[in-house]
Coordinates of C-alpha atoms in Angstrom, one line a residue:
X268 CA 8.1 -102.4 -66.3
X269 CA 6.6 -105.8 -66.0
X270 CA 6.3 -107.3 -62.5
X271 CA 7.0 -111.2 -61.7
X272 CA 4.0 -112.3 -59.5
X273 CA 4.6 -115.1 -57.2
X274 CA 1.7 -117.5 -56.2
X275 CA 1.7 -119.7 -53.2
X276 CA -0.9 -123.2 -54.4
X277 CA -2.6 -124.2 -51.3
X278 CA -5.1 -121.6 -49.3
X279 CA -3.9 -118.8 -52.2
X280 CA -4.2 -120.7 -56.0
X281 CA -6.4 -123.7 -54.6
X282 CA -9.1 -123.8 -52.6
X283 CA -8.4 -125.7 -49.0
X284 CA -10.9 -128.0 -49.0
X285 CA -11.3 -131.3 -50.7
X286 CA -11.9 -130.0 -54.1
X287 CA -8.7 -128.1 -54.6
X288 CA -10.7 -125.4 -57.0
X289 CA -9.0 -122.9 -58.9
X290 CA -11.2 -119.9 -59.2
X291 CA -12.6 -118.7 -62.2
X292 CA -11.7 -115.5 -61.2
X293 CA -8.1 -116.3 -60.9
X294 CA -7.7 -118.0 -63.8
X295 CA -9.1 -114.8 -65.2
X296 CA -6.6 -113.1 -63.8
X297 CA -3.9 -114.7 -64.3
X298 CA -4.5 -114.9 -68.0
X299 CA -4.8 -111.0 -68.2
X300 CA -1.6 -110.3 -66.1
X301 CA -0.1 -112.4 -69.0
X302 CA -1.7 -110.5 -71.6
X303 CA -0.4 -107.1 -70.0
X304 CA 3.3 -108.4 -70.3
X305 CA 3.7 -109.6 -66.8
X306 CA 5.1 -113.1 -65.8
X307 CA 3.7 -115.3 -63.4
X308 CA 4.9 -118.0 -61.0
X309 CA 4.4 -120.6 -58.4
X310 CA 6.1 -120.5 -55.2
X311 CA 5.3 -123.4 -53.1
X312 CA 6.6 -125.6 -50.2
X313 CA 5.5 -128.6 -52.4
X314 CA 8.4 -130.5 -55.2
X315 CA 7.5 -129.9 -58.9
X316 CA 5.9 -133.7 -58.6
X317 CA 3.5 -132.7 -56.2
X318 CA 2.0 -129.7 -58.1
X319 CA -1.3 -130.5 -59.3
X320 CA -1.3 -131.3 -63.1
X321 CA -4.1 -128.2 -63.7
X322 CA -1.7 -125.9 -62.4
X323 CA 1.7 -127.0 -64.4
X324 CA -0.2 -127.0 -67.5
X325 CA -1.6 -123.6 -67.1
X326 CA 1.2 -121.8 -68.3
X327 CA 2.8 -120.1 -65.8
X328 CA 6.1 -118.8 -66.7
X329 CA 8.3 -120.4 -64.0
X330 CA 8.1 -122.9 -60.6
X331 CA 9.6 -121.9 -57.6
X332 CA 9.4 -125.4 -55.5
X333 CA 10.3 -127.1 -52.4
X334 CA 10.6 -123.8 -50.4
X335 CA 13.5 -122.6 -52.9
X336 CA 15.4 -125.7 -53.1
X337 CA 14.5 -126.5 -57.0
X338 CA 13.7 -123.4 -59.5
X339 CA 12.4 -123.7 -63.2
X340 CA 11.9 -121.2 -65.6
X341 CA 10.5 -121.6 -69.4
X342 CA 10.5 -125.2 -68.8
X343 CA 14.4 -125.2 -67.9
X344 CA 15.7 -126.7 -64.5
X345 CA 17.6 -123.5 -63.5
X346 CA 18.5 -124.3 -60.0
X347 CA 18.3 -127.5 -57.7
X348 CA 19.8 -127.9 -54.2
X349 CA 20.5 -131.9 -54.2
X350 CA 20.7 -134.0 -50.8
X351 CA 23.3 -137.0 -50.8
X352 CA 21.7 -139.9 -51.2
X353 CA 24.0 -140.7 -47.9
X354 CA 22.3 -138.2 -46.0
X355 CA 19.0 -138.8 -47.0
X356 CA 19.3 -142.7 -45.9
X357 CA 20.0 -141.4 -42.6
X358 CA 17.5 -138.9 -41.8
X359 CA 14.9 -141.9 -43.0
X360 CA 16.5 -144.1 -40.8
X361 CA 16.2 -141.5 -37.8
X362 CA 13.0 -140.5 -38.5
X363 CA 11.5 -144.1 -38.5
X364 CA 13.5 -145.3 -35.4
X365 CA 11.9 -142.3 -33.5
X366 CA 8.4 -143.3 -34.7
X367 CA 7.5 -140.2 -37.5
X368 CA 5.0 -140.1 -40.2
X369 CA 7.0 -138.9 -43.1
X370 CA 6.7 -138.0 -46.2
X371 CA 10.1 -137.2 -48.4
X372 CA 9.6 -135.4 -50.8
X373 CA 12.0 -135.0 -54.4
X374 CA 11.6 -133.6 -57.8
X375 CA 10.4 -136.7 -59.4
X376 CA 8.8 -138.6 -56.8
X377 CA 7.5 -139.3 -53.6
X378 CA 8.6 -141.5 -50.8
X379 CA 6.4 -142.2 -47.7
X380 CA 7.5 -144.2 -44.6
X381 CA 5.2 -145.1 -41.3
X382 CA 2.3 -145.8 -39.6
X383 CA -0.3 -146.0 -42.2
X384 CA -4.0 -145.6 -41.7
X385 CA -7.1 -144.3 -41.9
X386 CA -7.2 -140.8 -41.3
X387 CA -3.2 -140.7 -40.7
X388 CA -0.9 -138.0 -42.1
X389 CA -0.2 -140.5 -44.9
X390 CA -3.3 -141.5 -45.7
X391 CA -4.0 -138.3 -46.7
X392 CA -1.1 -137.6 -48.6
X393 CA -1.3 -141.0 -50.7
X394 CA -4.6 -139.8 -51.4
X395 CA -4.1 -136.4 -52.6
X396 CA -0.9 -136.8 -54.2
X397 CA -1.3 -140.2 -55.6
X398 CA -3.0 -138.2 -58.4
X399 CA -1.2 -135.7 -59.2
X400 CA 2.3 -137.5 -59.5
X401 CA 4.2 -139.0 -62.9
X402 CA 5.5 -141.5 -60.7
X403 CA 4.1 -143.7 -58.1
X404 CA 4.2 -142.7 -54.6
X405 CA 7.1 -145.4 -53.5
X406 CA 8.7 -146.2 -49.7
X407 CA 12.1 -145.5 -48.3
X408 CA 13.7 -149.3 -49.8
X409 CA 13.2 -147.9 -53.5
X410 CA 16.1 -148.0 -55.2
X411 CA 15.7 -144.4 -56.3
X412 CA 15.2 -142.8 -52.7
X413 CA 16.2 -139.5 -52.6
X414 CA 14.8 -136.0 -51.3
X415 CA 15.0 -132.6 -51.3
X416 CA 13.1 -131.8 -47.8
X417 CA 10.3 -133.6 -46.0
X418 CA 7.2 -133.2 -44.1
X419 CA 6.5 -135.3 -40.9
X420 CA 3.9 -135.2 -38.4
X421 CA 4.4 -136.4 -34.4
X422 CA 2.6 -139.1 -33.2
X423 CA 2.3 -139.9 -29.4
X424 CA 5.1 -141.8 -29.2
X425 CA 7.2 -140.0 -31.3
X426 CA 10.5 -138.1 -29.4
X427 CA 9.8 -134.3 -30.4
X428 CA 13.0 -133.5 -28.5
X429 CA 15.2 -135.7 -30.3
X430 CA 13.7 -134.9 -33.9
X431 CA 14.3 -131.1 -32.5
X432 CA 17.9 -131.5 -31.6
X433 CA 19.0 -133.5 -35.0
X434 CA 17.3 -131.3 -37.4
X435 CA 17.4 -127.8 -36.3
X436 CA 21.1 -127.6 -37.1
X437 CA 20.8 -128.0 -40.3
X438 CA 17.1 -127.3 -41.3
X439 CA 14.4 -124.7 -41.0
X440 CA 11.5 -126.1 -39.1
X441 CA 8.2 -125.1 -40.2
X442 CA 5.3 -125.5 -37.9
X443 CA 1.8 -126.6 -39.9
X444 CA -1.7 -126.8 -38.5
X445 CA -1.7 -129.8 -36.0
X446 CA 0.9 -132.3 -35.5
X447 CA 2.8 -131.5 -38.6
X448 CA 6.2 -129.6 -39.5
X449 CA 7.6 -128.9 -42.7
X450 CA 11.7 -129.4 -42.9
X451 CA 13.5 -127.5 -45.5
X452 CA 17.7 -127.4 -45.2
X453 CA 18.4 -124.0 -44.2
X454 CA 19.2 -121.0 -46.4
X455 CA 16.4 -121.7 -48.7
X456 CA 12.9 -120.5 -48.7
X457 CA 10.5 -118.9 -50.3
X458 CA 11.8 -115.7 -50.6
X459 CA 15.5 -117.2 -51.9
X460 CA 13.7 -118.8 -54.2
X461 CA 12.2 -115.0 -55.7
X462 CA 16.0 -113.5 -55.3
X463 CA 17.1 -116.0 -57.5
X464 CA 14.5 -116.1 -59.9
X465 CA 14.5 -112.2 -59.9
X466 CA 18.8 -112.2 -60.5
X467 CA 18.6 -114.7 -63.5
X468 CA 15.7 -112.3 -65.2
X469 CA 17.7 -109.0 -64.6
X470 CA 14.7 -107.6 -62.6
X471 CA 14.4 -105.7 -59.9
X472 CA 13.0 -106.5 -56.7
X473 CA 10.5 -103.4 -56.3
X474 CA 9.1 -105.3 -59.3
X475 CA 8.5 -108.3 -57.2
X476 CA 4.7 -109.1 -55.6
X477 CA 3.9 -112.1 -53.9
X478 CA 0.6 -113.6 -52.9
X479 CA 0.4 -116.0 -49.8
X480 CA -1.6 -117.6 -46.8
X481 CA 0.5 -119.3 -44.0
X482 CA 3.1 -119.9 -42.3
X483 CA 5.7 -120.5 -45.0
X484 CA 4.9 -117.8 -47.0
X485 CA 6.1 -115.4 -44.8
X486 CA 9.8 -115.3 -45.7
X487 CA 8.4 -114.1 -49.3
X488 CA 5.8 -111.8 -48.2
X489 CA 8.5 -110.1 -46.1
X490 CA 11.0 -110.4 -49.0
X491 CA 9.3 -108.5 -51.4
X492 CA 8.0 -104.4 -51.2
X493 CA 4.8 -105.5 -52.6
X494 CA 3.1 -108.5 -50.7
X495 CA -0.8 -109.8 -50.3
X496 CA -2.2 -111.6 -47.5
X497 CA -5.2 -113.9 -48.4
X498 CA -8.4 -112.9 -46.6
X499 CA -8.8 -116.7 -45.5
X500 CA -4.5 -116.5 -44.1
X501 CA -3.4 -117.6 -40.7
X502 CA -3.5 -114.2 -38.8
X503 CA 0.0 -114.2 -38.6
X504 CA 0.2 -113.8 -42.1
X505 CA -1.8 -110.4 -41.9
X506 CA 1.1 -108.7 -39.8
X507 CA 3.8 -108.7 -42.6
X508 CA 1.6 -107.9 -45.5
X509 CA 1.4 -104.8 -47.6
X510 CA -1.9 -105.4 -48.8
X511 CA -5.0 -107.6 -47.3
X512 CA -7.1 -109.0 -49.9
X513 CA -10.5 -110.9 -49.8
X514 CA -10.7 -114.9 -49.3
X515 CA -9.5 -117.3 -52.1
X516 CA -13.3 -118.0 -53.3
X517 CA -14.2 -114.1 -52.9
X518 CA -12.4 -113.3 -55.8
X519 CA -9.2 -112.4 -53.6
X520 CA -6.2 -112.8 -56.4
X521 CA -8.4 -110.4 -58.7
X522 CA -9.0 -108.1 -56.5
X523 CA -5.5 -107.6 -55.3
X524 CA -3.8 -107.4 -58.7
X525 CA -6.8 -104.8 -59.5
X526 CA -5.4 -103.0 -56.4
X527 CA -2.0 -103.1 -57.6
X528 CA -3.4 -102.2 -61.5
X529 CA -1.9 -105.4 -62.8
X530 CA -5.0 -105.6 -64.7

C-alpha cells in the first residue's frame, strides 16, 4: 500500500542555519519514495507564500500549511479555514496597542506590523521571506489585509498577560525558541491537517509517517503510528516519536525512510 509521508520544512527539509540547504540526500530520497509509488507532502506552520520556491517546485504531491488551516493537493486548493477580515483588523489593532512584533501571515501574502530594526523579529523575517514570496511583504493599512494565523514575539514592554487572556480562547499558542509564539485558531494543527488529507485520498492512517523537529510538530508526530524525530529536534520532540533518526545534514530523512523500507 503506498504511504503519504509528511515533511515538516524548517530543522527537518531545511537546514536551520542561514543557508536553508536541502540535502542531497533528501532530495535523493524523496525522489525514490516517488519512484516506489508513495506520495509526499509538506506539513508546515508556515502559509503556502512563505514556502521557499525550491521546495514548491520540487514536486511534492500536496501542501499541508499554516498548521492545517490551508490544504492543497495536485495543485488544487482543497481546504482553507478563512479569518473575517473583521476579525483580523482587530487582533492587529490589539496586538499593536500592546506593543508586539508581528507578523500575519495568509495564503498570498505577508503583512508585518512593529518595531522594526536591526536584529528584530521582523528584520529577520523581511529578510528571509522577502525572497521567497509572489507578493511583497506589505503592513497592516493594505488594502488586502487579511490572515490565517500569526507569529509575534514579546518585547519588554509588551503585556504578555493581556495577549494571554485575548488569544488563548480562541487560539492554540505555540511557544518558539526565545521571545516568540506561534498563534494558530484552535482545532487546527498539524496533525488535522494529515486527517484531512488522509480522508480526501481514502487512505488509511497506519499508512501515515511523519517527519518533524519541534515544538509544533508534535500534534502530527503523535497523530500518526509511524512518526520520526530529527536527530537535531528539541528534546521534547524525542519523547513522542516512534523512531529517532540522525541530524538533518547526517543524512537523517534517508536514513529513516531506509528504516521504514520506503526505499
Amino acid at each position: 500500500m503506498p504511504a503519504l509521508l509528511f515533511f515538516d520544512i524548517d530543522g527537518t527539509l531545511l537546514t536551520l542555519d542561514d543557508q536553508h540547504i536541502l540535502p542531497d540526500s533528501t532530495k535523493e530520497a524523496l525522489y525514490k519514495a516517488k519512484e516506489n509509488g508513495h506520495k509526499i507532502f509538506i506539513n508546515t506552520g508556515r502559509v503556502k507564500t512563505a514556502i521557499d520556491k525550491e521546495l514548491l517546485d520540487f514536486g511534492f504531491d500536496g501542501l499541508v500549511c499554516g498548521c492545517g488551516t490551508y490544504i492543497e493537493y495536485a495543485g488544487k486548493e482543497i481546504f482553507h479555514n478563512k479569518l473575517s477580515k473583521e476579525r483580523c483588523v482587530f487582533y492587529a489593532s490589539f496586538l499593536r496597542q500592546h506593543k508586539f512584533q508581528t507578523v500575519f501571515e495568509g495564503k498570498e501574502r505577508l503583512f508585518i506590523d512593529g518595531e522594526y530594526g536591526p536584529g528584530s523579529f521582523l528584520e529577520y523575517i523581511y529578510s528571509y521571506f522577502s525572497k521567497n514570496s509572489d507578493y511583497p511583504i506589505e503592513e497592516i493599512n493594505h488594502p488586502d489585509f487579511i490572515f490565517d494565523k500569526f507569529t509575534t514575539a514579546y518585547l519588554p514592554e509588551s503585556d504578555a498577560e493581556a495577549f494571554r487572556e485575548t488569544f488563548s480562547v480562541e487560539f492554540n499558542l505555540i511557544p518558539h525558541l526565545g521571545n516568540v509564539c506561534e498563534v494558530v485558531p484552535k482545532d487546527f494543527s498539524k496533525a488535522t491537517g494529515i486527517k484531512q488529507l488522509a480522508e480526501f485520498l481514502g487512505a488509511d492512517l497506519c499508512d501515515c509517517f511523519a517527519f518533524g523537529d519541534s515544538i509544533n510538530d508534535m500534534e502530527m508526530l503523535k497523530y500518526v503510528p509511524h512518526s520520526v524525530g530529527m536527530g537535531n529536534s528539541m528534546e521534547e520532540v524525542f519523547s513522542v516519536v516512534e523512531y529517532k533518526t540522525a541530524d538533518i545534514c547526517e543524512d537523517g530523512i534517508q536514513k529513516a525512510m531506509m528504516h521504514y523500507d520506503l526505499i
